[in-house]
Amino acid sequence: MLEELNRLEEEALKALETAEDEEALDQWYRAYLGRKGAVTRMVRSVGTLPKEERPAFGRRANEVKQALEAAYADRRETVRRMALARALEEGAVDVTLPGRPVVRGRLHPATRTLREIYAIFADMGFQVYRSRDVETDEYNFQLLNMPPHHPARDMWDTFYTTQEGVLLRTHTSPGQIHAMREFAPEPVRVILPGMCYRYEQITARSEIQFHQVEGLAVGRNITMTDLKGTLAEFARRMFGPERKMRFRCSHFPFTEPSVEVDIDCILCEGRGCPVCKHTGWLEILGAGMVHPVVLRNGGYDPDVYSGFAFGMGPERITMLKYGIQDIRYFWGNDLRFLEQF
Amino acid sequence: MRVPLSWLKEYVDVTLPLSELTERLTLAGLEVAAVETIGLPGADLPWDPERIRVGEVVEVKPHPDADRLVLAVVRYGEDDYETCVTGAPNLFPYLGKGRVSVKVAFAMEGARLWDPYAEKPRVMKLKKTKIRGVPSRAMVCSERELGLSDEHEGILILPDDAPVGAPLADYLGDVVLDLDLTPNLARCFSVIGVAREVAALTGQPLRLPSLEVPMEGEPAADQVAIEIEDPDLCARYIGMVIRDVTIGPSPFWMQRRLQMAGMRPINNLVDITNYVMLEWGQPLHAFDYDKLAERAEGGKPTIIVRPARPGERMTTLDGIDRELTPDDLLICDTAGPVAIAGVMGGLETEVTETTRNILLEAANFNFISIRRTSRRLKLPSESSARFGRGVHPAMARRGALRAAGFFHRLAGGAVAQGMVDAYPAPPEPVVLTLTPTEVRRVLGISLTLDELSDILTRLEFDCHVEGDTLRVTAPDHRLDVTCTADLLEEVARIYGYDRLPATLMADRLPPQRSNRDLALEERARDLLVEAGLQEVITYRLTTPEREALLLPPDVPREELPYVHIANPISAERTVMRRSLLASVLDVAAANLRFRDRLALFEIGKVFIPVEGEPLPEEPRRLAVLLTGPREPLHWAGSDREPMDFFDLKGVVEALVEGLHLPDVAYVPTEHPSFHPGRVAQLTVDGEPMGVFGELHPLVVENFDMPPRPVLAADLDLEALLAKVPETYRVTPLSRYPAVRQDIAVVVDEEVPAAEVQRVIEQAGGKLLRRVQLFDVYRGEQIGEGKKSLAYALTFQADDRTLTDHDANRLRDKIVRRLEATLGATLRT
Ligand SMILES: [Zn+2]
């Protein structure tokens, strides 16, 4: 009997190895360990043995039963894994097929750059101050130290309206006067963004409308070296820490001294290329110390207060950063352009 | 302003290499826009120093086979001769004259020159050849072949003292600096002005030309009188008389300098006035004195400077008869106008080939008057450009004397004694004070009185130390220094902007005010971008006609007031826009050529004139546009149905929810731009915020878009943002499970869905947490004129688990309320 039991165990284990799926496993179980299975039957037949052989046979029979149950559980797990592996294999997709499109909205690139500028100056304590597009000659020119017929007015080709003395602002500088008059005698630290207008032919390089962001700081202790420090910080954050910056003497009627600020050309690293007109430098903004006449017009005593102002073009900055050759792209709003941002 | 380096070096030693000089000038505000090199390395066509030399034509012989050609024997070194075949007409006079000496530009085989006959600039290489049987391997060059000018009539003839055999590049090569000058640099519109800057920037002395003139004969004052009617328009007028001038070409060096500076040589008299203008910045004019004497009919000619009388006319030297206005300043004599001051001379008293005696004018005119006149007459000139920027009246005397000296030396004229100098109101010298404290306060750098004095003295300011203050008198060639700030600029400029340290502001931070207005506008942008829309920014200039396209053609148009541009640059940009939507529709139409699906928005100002106010209102608006299939094309299939009203409404809902606007409602409305029945008014707190819906098909057609639904919103952003609450509260989350119940109710077609929802919410009370409409059905089963609305209701309590019994009770209550107030029936 014992021998038969051992042989049965051997046979069952062998049969178990051929079970490849759930069904075969069930069949095997029924055949060996089920109520009518071979092993079960043999265990029941213990009664036919002589009394003294019974305990030994009983022990062995239990061992076999447990071993087979364990082998069955193992095999069952193996089969499950194999089935899962097969299913996963069949479920493979072509990962190179395009994904389902997510319709993504985007800001206009000019807005993006404006926000970047706001953020950089906000960190230096500059707040945004906005004023009107349609301005008076008084605010756009006269209060900025440009009386009628001043030669410097030639620097701005102006759109006039049919209303006497009313024009489209040529720069956001009128906001300097608005801001100073609102805040004097408190110190001022603002940036003035807005749309400006110039009477110019629309070409790849010039537009009739463009954004400008001016900055203005007025206080009792504001110096030209502060202007340089502030703009250096801006250039570093906007264009990267490796950029070189230079201050070049210039002229604006509302600042004295006046400067233009260049960075070394982003495209050619200063070696000279068509974008920088082979100078190695790109002009990024104009600036200067607020002219005493302008301070006075804003309500500050120029002997006590001083200040600096600067102005830049977000579209030009965007063009420099991304190598855009044609300024008309901005208001052209061609999605093939806008969607590249 | 074009400055030849060789000319500049006459007044100042240039100690820096060219690249450093241009850099210093640029940083000091004299922006070197371009550097033009002539003949030297770096030029478009450098002259080979071996092969292009100064030559001497020693004999001109006839060509054996051609009448129009001659053979020029050229010596180009100690004992080097070469015969050139040439047709240059200016060598023919020497034909058969035996030994002659004509200095020329000589080029040998292998030299590279401009092809004089090419249409576009093209370089040619000189090769050995035969010209009508005579071998030739060299040539004498024209100005065009050398790239000096377009002249190709004859060859370039050099001065007699040109060194034979020297490389032409050494003798004629030059560099011209092209300076872009800002209006405050009027003083640098002259070679001396630029030399002065170079001297100050490099610490070199300035050498000014002598103004000594030998004078003889009858004093000028006996020969001419000068009257200035209005000293505000003419601060100074100097007249000098020069007799017995010989007209002819000016010397080679003067012609070359004028050419390089961008002016065309004419004759010695004209060239001298131009040369002195370029040298000193003082415009001059020469009259034919005898013509003036003639007009004075035997009397002493009298120059009268006065505004034109109404209707007065004069023929200017370009032969045009011009009508003048009282805004124009005239130079007249007793017989009438002889010149438009500072702009253009008159034809009658012009210097001509027969002129023997001249009256030289060196005057100073009001810059505004000159600008106005030259602009009105469209007569920009070197003279009006200088007067229009401002010239110091002190310059007039220098210009007059310098020119008189040239008339004497170069035209053999006799300069009459003295000058007639009408100078009614010489300007007071500008005296300013400067302290190191002020320099530190504004520039942020510490300089001693000595250092300040040194810097300003280099710019010819007269400086005196008085205690701790510097007393500074501005030099009399400058009009741009009027206040201490101007001195600070000069200090910073000469000290060097590049040497200024960079510091961070030590001043106290002004009170920080948050800019809610901007923050909310940017929030609205973000919400729309989150909703999948692309921002656009369009022109704020448009035309009323373009905006009128927002109405179908048969709708009568109201005349709207616009901000009109007085000087529009094109017919498409004549007014400031009143509508954002029209511009966004233009953008959509343009993009539909490439795309089928568009989802756009713009936030920006419109401009609304206000009755009786000079300035318009500039409120911000928001325009949204959707058109095309709901989803982009995709291989696995996508919703390609055209977007409809509810796609747009979803965007509007996302916006108002994101802004946390209270009490939002969507009211059916009518608007001529929109499809009837598919347009709603957005209201917040019962106030109108603008309309949105499907555009009227005829409006879509107006904008040249294909016939399919276009959804658009035109909202008043100012009104919307004004309703945004300062803050809002977040409701706590319940820890207990929610129960969902679905109901479907049948109501009359006229009952708005919003009304059904309102009744459900009221009846459900605070345990009803969510109401979602998930189906709208119309059909036979429920009968005509009815619709079925199916809602998923979510109930939840904060303090306990709701049972099915609780939910059923609430559901029944809702159904009863719907039945009672809206006549609804439960659909089962
Ligand atoms: Zn470059």
PDB file of C-alpha atoms in Angstrom, chain B residues 501-628:
ATOM      1  CA  PRO B 501      29.678 100.752 -10.497  1.00  0.00           C
ATOM      2  CA  ALA B 502      26.356  98.883 -10.313  1.00  0.00           C
ATOM      3  CA  THR B 503      24.601  99.320  -6.977  1.00  0.00           C
ATOM      4  CA  LEU B 504      21.215  98.363  -5.602  1.00  0.00           C
ATOM      5  CA  MET B 505      18.830 101.051  -4.447  1.00  0.00           C
ATOM      6  CA  ALA B 506      19.381 102.019  -0.842  1.00  0.00           C
ATOM      7  CA  ASP B 507      16.362 104.320  -0.823  1.00  0.00           C
ATOM      8  CA  ARG B 508      13.458 103.131   1.275  1.00  0.00           C
ATOM      9  CA  LEU B 509      10.957 100.935  -0.514  1.00  0.00           C
ATOM     10  CA  PRO B 510       7.827 102.902  -1.336  1.00  0.00           C
ATOM     11  CA  PRO B 511       4.554 101.621   0.115  1.00  0.00           C
ATOM     12  CA  GLN B 512       3.601  98.537  -1.898  1.00  0.00           C
ATOM     13  CA  ARG B 513       0.141  98.711  -3.400  1.00  0.00           C
ATOM     14  CA  SER B 514      -1.268  95.626  -5.008  1.00  0.00           C
ATOM     15  CA  ASN B 515      -2.603  96.140  -8.490  1.00  0.00           C
ATOM     16  CA  ARG B 516      -5.924  94.300  -8.277  1.00  0.00           C
ATOM     17  CA  ASP B 517      -6.999  95.667 -11.615  1.00  0.00           C
ATOM     18  CA  LEU B 518      -4.090  94.008 -13.395  1.00  0.00           C
ATOM     19  CA  ALA B 519      -4.161  90.869 -11.241  1.00  0.00           C
ATOM     20  CA  LEU B 520      -7.795  90.175 -12.145  1.00  0.00           C
ATOM     21  CA  GLU B 521      -7.203  90.861 -15.827  1.00  0.00           C
ATOM     22  CA  GLU B 522      -4.352  88.355 -15.808  1.00  0.00           C
ATOM     23  CA  ARG B 523      -6.547  85.906 -13.875  1.00  0.00           C
ATOM     24  CA  ALA B 524      -9.158  86.157 -16.613  1.00  0.00           C
ATOM     25  CA  ARG B 525      -6.456  85.439 -19.197  1.00  0.00           C
ATOM     26  CA  ASP B 526      -5.321  82.384 -17.265  1.00  0.00           C
ATOM     27  CA  LEU B 527      -8.863  81.047 -16.955  1.00  0.00           C
ATOM     28  CA  LEU B 528      -9.422  81.345 -20.683  1.00  0.00           C
ATOM     29  CA  VAL B 529      -6.085  79.698 -21.449  1.00  0.00           C
ATOM     30  CA  GLU B 530      -7.045  76.893 -19.042  1.00  0.00           C
ATOM     31  CA  ALA B 531     -10.246  76.553 -21.057  1.00  0.00           C
ATOM     32  CA  GLY B 532      -8.071  75.794 -24.086  1.00  0.00           C
ATOM     33  CA  LEU B 533      -8.226  79.179 -25.796  1.00  0.00           C
ATOM     34  CA  GLN B 534      -5.403  80.933 -27.627  1.00  0.00           C
ATOM     35  CA  GLU B 535      -4.818  84.579 -26.769  1.00  0.00           C
ATOM     36  CA  VAL B 536      -4.484  87.015 -29.661  1.00  0.00           C
ATOM     37  CA  ILE B 537      -3.520  90.707 -29.652  1.00  0.00           C
ATOM     38  CA  THR B 538      -4.787  92.769 -32.557  1.00  0.00           C
ATOM     39  CA  TYR B 539      -4.380  96.288 -33.874  1.00  0.00           C
ATOM     40  CA  ARG B 540      -6.199  98.930 -31.877  1.00  0.00           C
ATOM     41  CA  LEU B 541      -6.502 100.978 -35.047  1.00  0.00           C
ATOM     42  CA  THR B 542      -9.191 100.058 -37.541  1.00  0.00           C
ATOM     43  CA  THR B 543     -11.961 101.630 -39.645  1.00  0.00           C
ATOM     44  CA  PRO B 544     -15.643 102.253 -38.876  1.00  0.00           C
ATOM     45  CA  GLU B 545     -16.475 100.272 -42.021  1.00  0.00           C
ATOM     46  CA  ARG B 546     -14.646  97.220 -40.726  1.00  0.00           C
ATOM     47  CA  GLU B 547     -16.524  97.329 -37.435  1.00  0.00           C
ATOM     48  CA  ALA B 548     -19.837  97.913 -39.228  1.00  0.00           C
ATOM     49  CA  LEU B 549     -19.443  94.399 -40.643  1.00  0.00           C
ATOM     50  CA  LEU B 550     -20.561  93.126 -37.235  1.00  0.00           C
ATOM     51  CA  LEU B 551     -24.104  93.869 -38.365  1.00  0.00           C
ATOM     52  CA  PRO B 552     -25.882  91.989 -41.158  1.00  0.00           C
ATOM     53  CA  PRO B 553     -26.143  94.119 -44.317  1.00  0.00           C
ATOM     54  CA  ASP B 554     -29.859  94.856 -43.915  1.00  0.00           C
ATOM     55  CA  VAL B 555     -29.626  96.179 -40.349  1.00  0.00           C
ATOM     56  CA  PRO B 556     -29.636  99.992 -40.287  1.00  0.00           C
ATOM     57  CA  ARG B 557     -26.362 101.349 -38.964  1.00  0.00           C
ATOM     58  CA  GLU B 558     -26.142 103.877 -36.247  1.00  0.00           C
ATOM     59  CA  GLU B 559     -23.434 106.543 -36.699  1.00  0.00           C
ATOM     60  CA  LEU B 560     -21.033 105.860 -33.824  1.00  0.00           C
ATOM     61  CA  PRO B 561     -18.537 108.420 -32.569  1.00  0.00           C
ATOM     62  CA  TYR B 562     -14.913 107.335 -32.985  1.00  0.00           C
ATOM     63  CA  VAL B 563     -11.472 108.644 -32.034  1.00  0.00           C
ATOM     64  CA  HIS B 564     -10.297 109.649 -35.505  1.00  0.00           C
ATOM     65  CA  ILE B 565      -6.647 109.743 -36.527  1.00  0.00           C
ATOM     66  CA  ALA B 566      -5.720 113.039 -38.175  1.00  0.00           C
ATOM     67  CA  ASN B 567      -2.768 111.557 -40.065  1.00  0.00           C
ATOM     68  CA  PRO B 568      -3.614 107.900 -40.708  1.00  0.00           C
ATOM     69  CA  ILE B 569      -0.803 105.875 -42.222  1.00  0.00           C
ATOM     70  CA  SER B 570      -3.167 103.744 -44.279  1.00  0.00           C
ATOM     71  CA  ALA B 571      -6.813 103.566 -45.239  1.00  0.00           C
ATOM     72  CA  GLU B 572      -7.187 100.450 -43.040  1.00  0.00           C
ATOM     73  CA  ARG B 573      -6.177 102.267 -39.826  1.00  0.00           C
ATOM     74  CA  THR B 574      -8.158 105.460 -39.500  1.00  0.00           C
ATOM     75  CA  VAL B 575      -9.823 105.261 -36.083  1.00  0.00           C
ATOM     76  CA  MET B 576      -9.313 103.705 -32.662  1.00  0.00           C
ATOM     77  CA  ARG B 577     -11.436 100.587 -32.321  1.00  0.00           C
ATOM     78  CA  ARG B 578     -14.709 100.447 -30.427  1.00  0.00           C
ATOM     79  CA  SER B 579     -14.973  96.690 -30.744  1.00  0.00           C
ATOM     80  CA  LEU B 580     -12.645  93.808 -30.049  1.00  0.00           C
ATOM     81  CA  LEU B 581     -14.832  91.283 -31.766  1.00  0.00           C
ATOM     82  CA  ALA B 582     -14.364  92.691 -35.266  1.00  0.00           C
ATOM     83  CA  SER B 583     -10.568  92.396 -34.973  1.00  0.00           C
ATOM     84  CA  VAL B 584     -10.803  88.871 -33.576  1.00  0.00           C
ATOM     85  CA  LEU B 585     -13.070  87.908 -36.473  1.00  0.00           C
ATOM     86  CA  ASP B 586     -10.431  89.217 -38.881  1.00  0.00           C
ATOM     87  CA  VAL B 587      -7.844  87.039 -37.153  1.00  0.00           C
ATOM     88  CA  ALA B 588     -10.199  84.055 -37.374  1.00  0.00           C
ATOM     89  CA  ALA B 589     -10.869  84.589 -41.074  1.00  0.00           C
ATOM     90  CA  ALA B 590      -7.130  84.772 -41.777  1.00  0.00           C
ATOM     91  CA  ASN B 591      -6.382  81.620 -39.783  1.00  0.00           C
ATOM     92  CA  LEU B 592      -9.203  79.606 -41.343  1.00  0.00           C
ATOM     93  CA  ARG B 593      -7.052  79.429 -44.436  1.00  0.00           C
ATOM     94  CA  PHE B 594      -4.783  77.040 -42.513  1.00  0.00           C
ATOM     95  CA  ARG B 595      -6.992  75.647 -39.754  1.00  0.00           C
ATOM     96  CA  ASP B 596     -10.465  74.216 -39.322  1.00  0.00           C
ATOM     97  CA  ARG B 597     -10.704  74.613 -35.545  1.00  0.00           C
ATOM     98  CA  LEU B 598     -10.231  77.932 -33.762  1.00  0.00           C
ATOM     99  CA  ALA B 599     -10.618  78.878 -30.114  1.00  0.00           C
ATOM    100  CA  LEU B 600      -9.436  82.461 -29.585  1.00  0.00           C
ATOM    101  CA  PHE B 601      -9.766  85.285 -27.128  1.00  0.00           C
ATOM    102  CA  GLU B 602      -8.536  88.824 -26.778  1.00  0.00           C
ATOM    103  CA  ILE B 603      -8.535  91.113 -23.777  1.00  0.00           C
ATOM    104  CA  GLY B 604      -7.887  94.759 -24.525  1.00  0.00           C
ATOM    105  CA  LYS B 605      -9.016  98.317 -24.568  1.00  0.00           C
ATOM    106  CA  VAL B 606     -11.642  99.906 -26.784  1.00  0.00           C
ATOM    107  CA  PHE B 607     -11.945 103.649 -27.203  1.00  0.00           C
ATOM    108  CA  ILE B 608     -15.232 105.414 -26.646  1.00  0.00           C
ATOM    109  CA  PRO B 609     -15.349 109.177 -27.196  1.00  0.00           C
ATOM    110  CA  VAL B 610     -17.161 111.096 -24.488  1.00  0.00           C
ATOM    111  CA  GLU B 611     -19.315 114.048 -25.433  1.00  0.00           C
ATOM    112  CA  GLY B 612     -17.601 117.286 -24.434  1.00  0.00           C
ATOM    113  CA  GLU B 613     -14.395 115.601 -23.248  1.00  0.00           C
ATOM    114  CA  PRO B 614     -11.113 115.763 -25.187  1.00  0.00           C
ATOM    115  CA  LEU B 615     -10.109 112.263 -24.152  1.00  0.00           C
ATOM    116  CA  PRO B 616     -12.078 109.066 -24.744  1.00  0.00           C
ATOM    117  CA  GLU B 617     -12.947 106.396 -22.226  1.00  0.00           C
ATOM    118  CA  GLU B 618     -10.749 103.325 -22.588  1.00  0.00           C
ATOM    119  CA  PRO B 619     -12.664 100.395 -21.091  1.00  0.00           C
ATOM    120  CA  ARG B 620     -11.347  96.867 -21.400  1.00  0.00           C
ATOM    121  CA  ARG B 621     -13.403  94.253 -23.160  1.00  0.00           C
ATOM    122  CA  LEU B 622     -13.153  90.531 -23.694  1.00  0.00           C
ATOM    123  CA  ALA B 623     -13.876  88.801 -26.972  1.00  0.00           C
ATOM    124  CA  VAL B 624     -14.065  85.031 -27.382  1.00  0.00           C
ATOM    125  CA  LEU B 625     -14.423  83.159 -30.639  1.00  0.00           C
ATOM    126  CA  LEU B 626     -14.952  79.449 -31.266  1.00  0.00           C
ATOM    127  CA  THR B 627     -15.512  77.725 -34.574  1.00  0.00           C
ATOM    128  CA  GLY B 628     -14.865  74.379 -36.220  1.00  0.00           C
TER     129      GLY B 628
END
